[in-house]
Amino acid sequence: MSALESSSWKVTYPPSLDFGQQLTHEQLYNSMQSTMSRHQGGPVWLFAYGSLIWRPECNSVERQRARVHGYHRGLYLWSHEHRGTPETPGLVFGLDRGGSCSGFAYRLDESNLDDSLMALWQREMPYPAYRPHWLNCRLGDGSKVQALGFVLERHLPCYAGNLPDTLLSQILASAKGRYGTTRDYVEQTLNALRSHQMPDRNLEARFRRCHKLREV
């Protein structure tokens, strides 16, 4: 694929990516333990904003609609394996600073919590692209909980940021990795949100704009 450059955004596609070394099992375990040491006690909740909505990883005993403030969902993380390749990177969702985000909160099963958390870390943190963080989360029943979420690290090369529509439309049309295309990933997330009456209207509008660009 030829490089596509936006002079206003100074973005070149495909980018030169360096995800670094995959985390070892020991590093994953240490990250998990460090994160859990900051938990304030009580049930462990997980906030799902992307594929965890429609393909959850952990055993849970309760699920509620939820919203976090101070972070929003965006296609801001390059994917060189799951939804793209090094030659044609795709994108996946992450939580970035500002705004708010709707999703689901899962109350994790305490009986096998360590196994569930390790499975989650192996899925979300094979590379240190995210920062595990305890989010202030309001549940559908009005209560507030501390929920585990994975937020983006802006300083890393895998952070794509808010790309222009012209580039995003190209990625949606071409990027495909081990688990399918970026486009399918986005559509599954949009469909899941829509089916639970909490559509992401900004993302819906952007997806429609990119689809029209491909038709021109």
Short mmCIF file of C-alpha atoms in Angstrom, two decimals:
data_model
loop_
_atom_site.label_atom_id
_atom_site.label_comp_id
_atom_site.label_asym_id
_atom_site.label_seq_id
_atom_site.Cartn_x
_atom_site.Cartn_y
_atom_site.Cartn_z
CA MET A 1 0.00 0.00 0.00
CA SER A 2 1.33 3.42 -0.87
CA ALA A 3 1.92 5.95 1.84
CA LEU A 4 -0.84 8.48 2.37
CA GLU A 5 0.13 11.74 4.03
CA SER A 6 -2.06 14.50 5.40
CA SER A 7 -0.12 17.76 5.51
CA SER A 8 -2.53 19.30 8.01
CA TRP A 9 -2.26 16.35 10.43
CA LYS A 10 1.29 15.35 9.48
CA VAL A 11 0.28 11.68 9.45
CA THR A 12 1.86 9.13 7.15
CA TYR A 13 0.23 5.80 6.47
CA PRO A 14 1.40 3.18 7.00
CA PRO A 15 3.17 4.55 10.09
CA SER A 16 6.50 3.33 11.35
CA LEU A 17 5.50 1.33 14.41
CA ASP A 18 7.56 -0.05 17.26
CA PHE A 19 5.44 -1.79 19.88
CA GLY A 20 8.52 -3.07 21.68
CA GLN A 21 8.77 -6.48 23.30
CA GLN A 22 5.72 -8.39 24.43
CA LEU A 23 5.30 -8.45 28.19
CA THR A 24 6.34 -11.66 29.88
CA HIS A 25 3.99 -13.59 32.15
CA GLU A 26 5.90 -12.19 35.14
CA GLN A 27 5.53 -8.62 33.88
CA LEU A 28 1.82 -9.13 33.28
CA TYR A 29 1.41 -10.56 36.77
CA ASN A 30 3.34 -7.67 38.35
CA SER A 31 1.22 -5.13 36.44
CA MET A 32 -1.94 -6.88 37.58
CA GLN A 33 -0.78 -6.98 41.21
CA SER A 34 0.27 -3.33 41.13
CA THR A 35 -3.13 -2.35 39.76
CA MET A 36 -5.03 -4.42 42.32
CA SER A 37 -2.99 -2.88 45.15
CA ARG A 38 -4.64 0.45 44.26
CA HIS A 39 -8.15 -0.97 44.47
CA GLN A 40 -10.08 0.57 47.35
CA GLY A 41 -11.82 -2.64 48.37
CA GLY A 42 -15.19 -4.17 47.75
CA PRO A 43 -16.37 -5.91 44.56
CA VAL A 44 -14.11 -5.69 41.52
CA TRP A 45 -15.85 -4.06 38.56
CA LEU A 46 -14.58 -3.94 34.97
CA PHE A 47 -15.63 -1.20 32.56
CA ALA A 48 -16.19 -2.45 28.99
CA TYR A 49 -16.27 0.11 26.18
CA GLY A 50 -15.20 -1.84 23.06
CA SER A 51 -14.95 -5.51 22.20
CA LEU A 52 -15.34 -6.49 25.85
CA ILE A 53 -19.00 -5.50 25.45
CA TRP A 54 -19.68 -8.18 22.85
CA ARG A 55 -16.84 -10.60 23.67
CA PRO A 56 -16.21 -10.45 27.43
CA GLU A 57 -13.13 -12.15 28.81
CA CYS A 58 -13.91 -12.56 32.50
CA ASN A 59 -16.49 -14.49 34.48
CA SER A 60 -18.93 -12.01 35.94
CA VAL A 61 -21.86 -12.26 38.35
CA GLU A 62 -23.52 -8.99 37.37
CA ARG A 63 -23.64 -6.65 34.39
CA GLN A 64 -25.01 -3.10 34.32
CA ARG A 65 -25.06 -0.27 31.87
CA ALA A 66 -22.50 2.27 32.97
CA ARG A 67 -20.83 5.58 32.15
CA VAL A 68 -17.46 7.07 33.01
CA HIS A 69 -16.66 10.78 32.89
CA GLY A 70 -13.31 12.26 31.97
CA TYR A 71 -12.60 9.75 29.19
CA HIS A 72 -14.10 9.03 25.79
CA ARG A 73 -13.94 6.09 23.35
CA GLY A 74 -11.94 6.52 20.17
CA LEU A 75 -10.16 4.56 17.43
CA TYR A 76 -6.84 5.82 18.67
CA LEU A 77 -4.65 2.73 19.00
CA TRP A 78 -2.75 1.16 16.11
CA SER A 79 -3.21 -2.59 15.72
CA HIS A 80 -0.48 -4.50 13.89
CA GLU A 81 -1.73 -7.98 14.74
CA HIS A 82 -5.38 -8.33 15.80
CA ARG A 83 -7.02 -5.90 13.33
CA GLY A 84 -4.17 -5.15 10.96
CA THR A 85 -0.63 -6.06 10.02
CA PRO A 86 2.70 -4.20 10.24
CA GLU A 87 2.33 -3.37 6.54
CA THR A 88 -1.34 -2.32 6.81
CA PRO A 89 -2.01 -1.41 10.45
CA GLY A 90 -5.56 -1.28 11.69
CA LEU A 91 -7.09 0.52 14.65
CA VAL A 92 -8.77 -0.50 17.89
CA PHE A 93 -10.58 1.45 20.57
CA GLY A 94 -9.06 3.01 23.63
CA LEU A 95 -10.13 5.43 26.32
CA ASP A 96 -8.60 8.87 25.91
CA ARG A 97 -8.83 11.97 28.05
CA GLY A 98 -11.89 14.20 27.90
CA GLY A 99 -15.66 13.79 27.57
CA SER A 100 -17.52 10.70 28.75
CA CYS A 101 -18.12 7.15 27.62
CA SER A 102 -21.03 4.74 27.91
CA GLY A 103 -20.57 1.00 28.15
CA PHE A 104 -21.08 -1.87 30.54
CA ALA A 105 -19.69 -2.60 33.98
CA TYR A 106 -19.13 -6.22 34.93
CA ARG A 107 -18.88 -7.28 38.57
CA LEU A 108 -16.27 -10.01 38.48
CA ASP A 109 -16.65 -13.37 40.15
CA GLU A 110 -14.56 -13.37 43.33
CA SER A 111 -14.18 -17.15 43.31
CA ASN A 112 -11.75 -17.16 40.38
CA LEU A 113 -10.74 -13.50 40.31
CA ASP A 114 -6.99 -14.01 39.74
CA ASP A 115 -7.56 -16.30 36.76
CA SER A 116 -10.08 -13.90 35.24
CA LEU A 117 -7.79 -10.91 35.70
CA MET A 118 -4.80 -12.71 34.19
CA ALA A 119 -6.88 -13.69 31.15
CA LEU A 120 -7.89 -10.05 30.84
CA TRP A 121 -4.29 -8.82 31.12
CA GLN A 122 -3.14 -11.31 28.49
CA ARG A 123 -5.83 -10.03 26.13
CA GLU A 124 -5.51 -6.29 26.75
CA MET A 125 -1.85 -5.92 27.73
CA PRO A 126 0.36 -8.13 25.53
CA TYR A 127 2.20 -4.88 24.83
CA PRO A 128 2.21 -1.93 27.25
CA ALA A 129 -0.10 0.14 25.05
CA TYR A 130 -2.67 0.74 27.78
CA ARG A 131 -2.46 1.88 31.38
CA PRO A 132 -4.72 -0.06 33.76
CA HIS A 133 -6.63 2.54 35.73
CA TRP A 134 -9.44 2.70 38.29
CA LEU A 135 -12.24 4.79 36.81
CA ASN A 136 -15.05 6.61 38.57
CA CYS A 137 -18.04 4.83 37.08
CA ARG A 138 -21.77 5.45 37.50
CA LEU A 139 -23.91 2.36 37.10
CA GLY A 140 -27.34 2.18 35.53
CA ASP A 141 -28.97 1.92 38.96
CA GLY A 142 -27.42 5.27 39.94
CA SER A 143 -24.72 3.93 42.25
CA LYS A 144 -21.06 4.84 41.86
CA VAL A 145 -18.25 2.30 41.80
CA GLN A 146 -14.56 2.13 41.07
CA ALA A 147 -14.19 0.19 37.81
CA LEU A 148 -11.07 -1.14 36.14
CA GLY A 149 -10.49 0.28 32.68
CA PHE A 150 -7.64 0.40 30.18
CA VAL A 151 -6.72 3.94 29.13
CA LEU A 152 -4.35 5.01 26.39
CA GLU A 153 -0.74 6.02 26.83
CA ARG A 154 -0.37 9.03 24.54
CA HIS A 155 3.42 9.09 24.60
CA LEU A 156 3.82 5.66 22.98
CA PRO A 157 4.30 5.13 19.19
CA CYS A 158 1.22 2.88 19.08
CA TYR A 159 -0.99 5.87 19.94
CA ALA A 160 -2.57 7.00 16.67
CA GLY A 161 -4.69 9.86 17.98
CA ASN A 162 -7.67 11.33 16.20
CA LEU A 163 -6.91 10.66 12.53
CA PRO A 164 -8.52 12.57 9.64
CA ASP A 165 -11.57 11.00 7.97
CA THR A 166 -9.70 10.49 4.69
CA LEU A 167 -7.13 8.29 6.38
CA LEU A 168 -9.60 6.52 8.63
CA SER A 169 -11.74 5.61 5.61
CA GLN A 170 -8.72 4.00 3.95
CA ILE A 171 -7.93 1.99 7.08
CA LEU A 172 -11.53 0.82 7.41
CA ALA A 173 -11.45 -0.34 3.80
CA SER A 174 -8.16 -2.21 3.91
CA ALA A 175 -6.86 -3.18 7.37
CA LYS A 176 -7.29 -6.83 8.36
CA GLY A 177 -5.55 -8.86 11.05
CA ARG A 178 -5.73 -12.15 12.91
CA TYR A 179 -9.21 -11.51 14.28
CA GLY A 180 -10.69 -9.79 11.23
CA THR A 181 -10.97 -6.31 9.82
CA THR A 182 -10.97 -2.99 11.59
CA ARG A 183 -14.27 -2.28 9.88
CA ASP A 184 -15.94 -5.42 11.32
CA TYR A 185 -14.56 -4.58 14.76
CA VAL A 186 -16.09 -1.09 14.62
CA GLU A 187 -19.41 -2.37 13.26
CA GLN A 188 -19.70 -5.02 15.97
CA THR A 189 -19.10 -2.42 18.66
CA LEU A 190 -21.59 0.02 17.13
CA ASN A 191 -24.19 -2.74 16.78
CA ALA A 192 -23.70 -3.84 20.40
CA LEU A 193 -24.10 -0.29 21.69
CA ARG A 194 -27.10 0.32 19.47
CA SER A 195 -28.80 -2.93 20.50
CA HIS A 196 -28.62 -1.85 24.14
CA GLN A 197 -30.06 1.62 23.43
CA MET A 198 -26.84 3.52 24.10
CA PRO A 199 -25.50 4.43 20.64
CA ASP A 200 -22.25 6.35 20.33
CA ARG A 201 -23.60 9.14 18.12
CA ASN A 202 -20.22 10.74 17.41
CA LEU A 203 -18.75 7.44 16.32
CA GLU A 204 -21.85 6.61 14.27
CA ALA A 205 -21.57 9.93 12.42
CA ARG A 206 -17.89 9.45 11.76
CA PHE A 207 -18.40 5.93 10.46
CA ARG A 208 -21.04 7.22 8.02
CA ARG A 209 -18.73 10.00 6.81
CA CYS A 210 -15.93 7.53 6.15
CA HIS A 211 -18.30 5.21 4.28
CA LYS A 212 -19.34 8.08 2.01
CA LEU A 213 -15.72 8.97 1.32
CA ARG A 214 -15.10 5.43 0.03
CA GLU A 215 -18.07 5.80 -2.32
CA VAL A 216 -16.78 8.99 -3.91
#
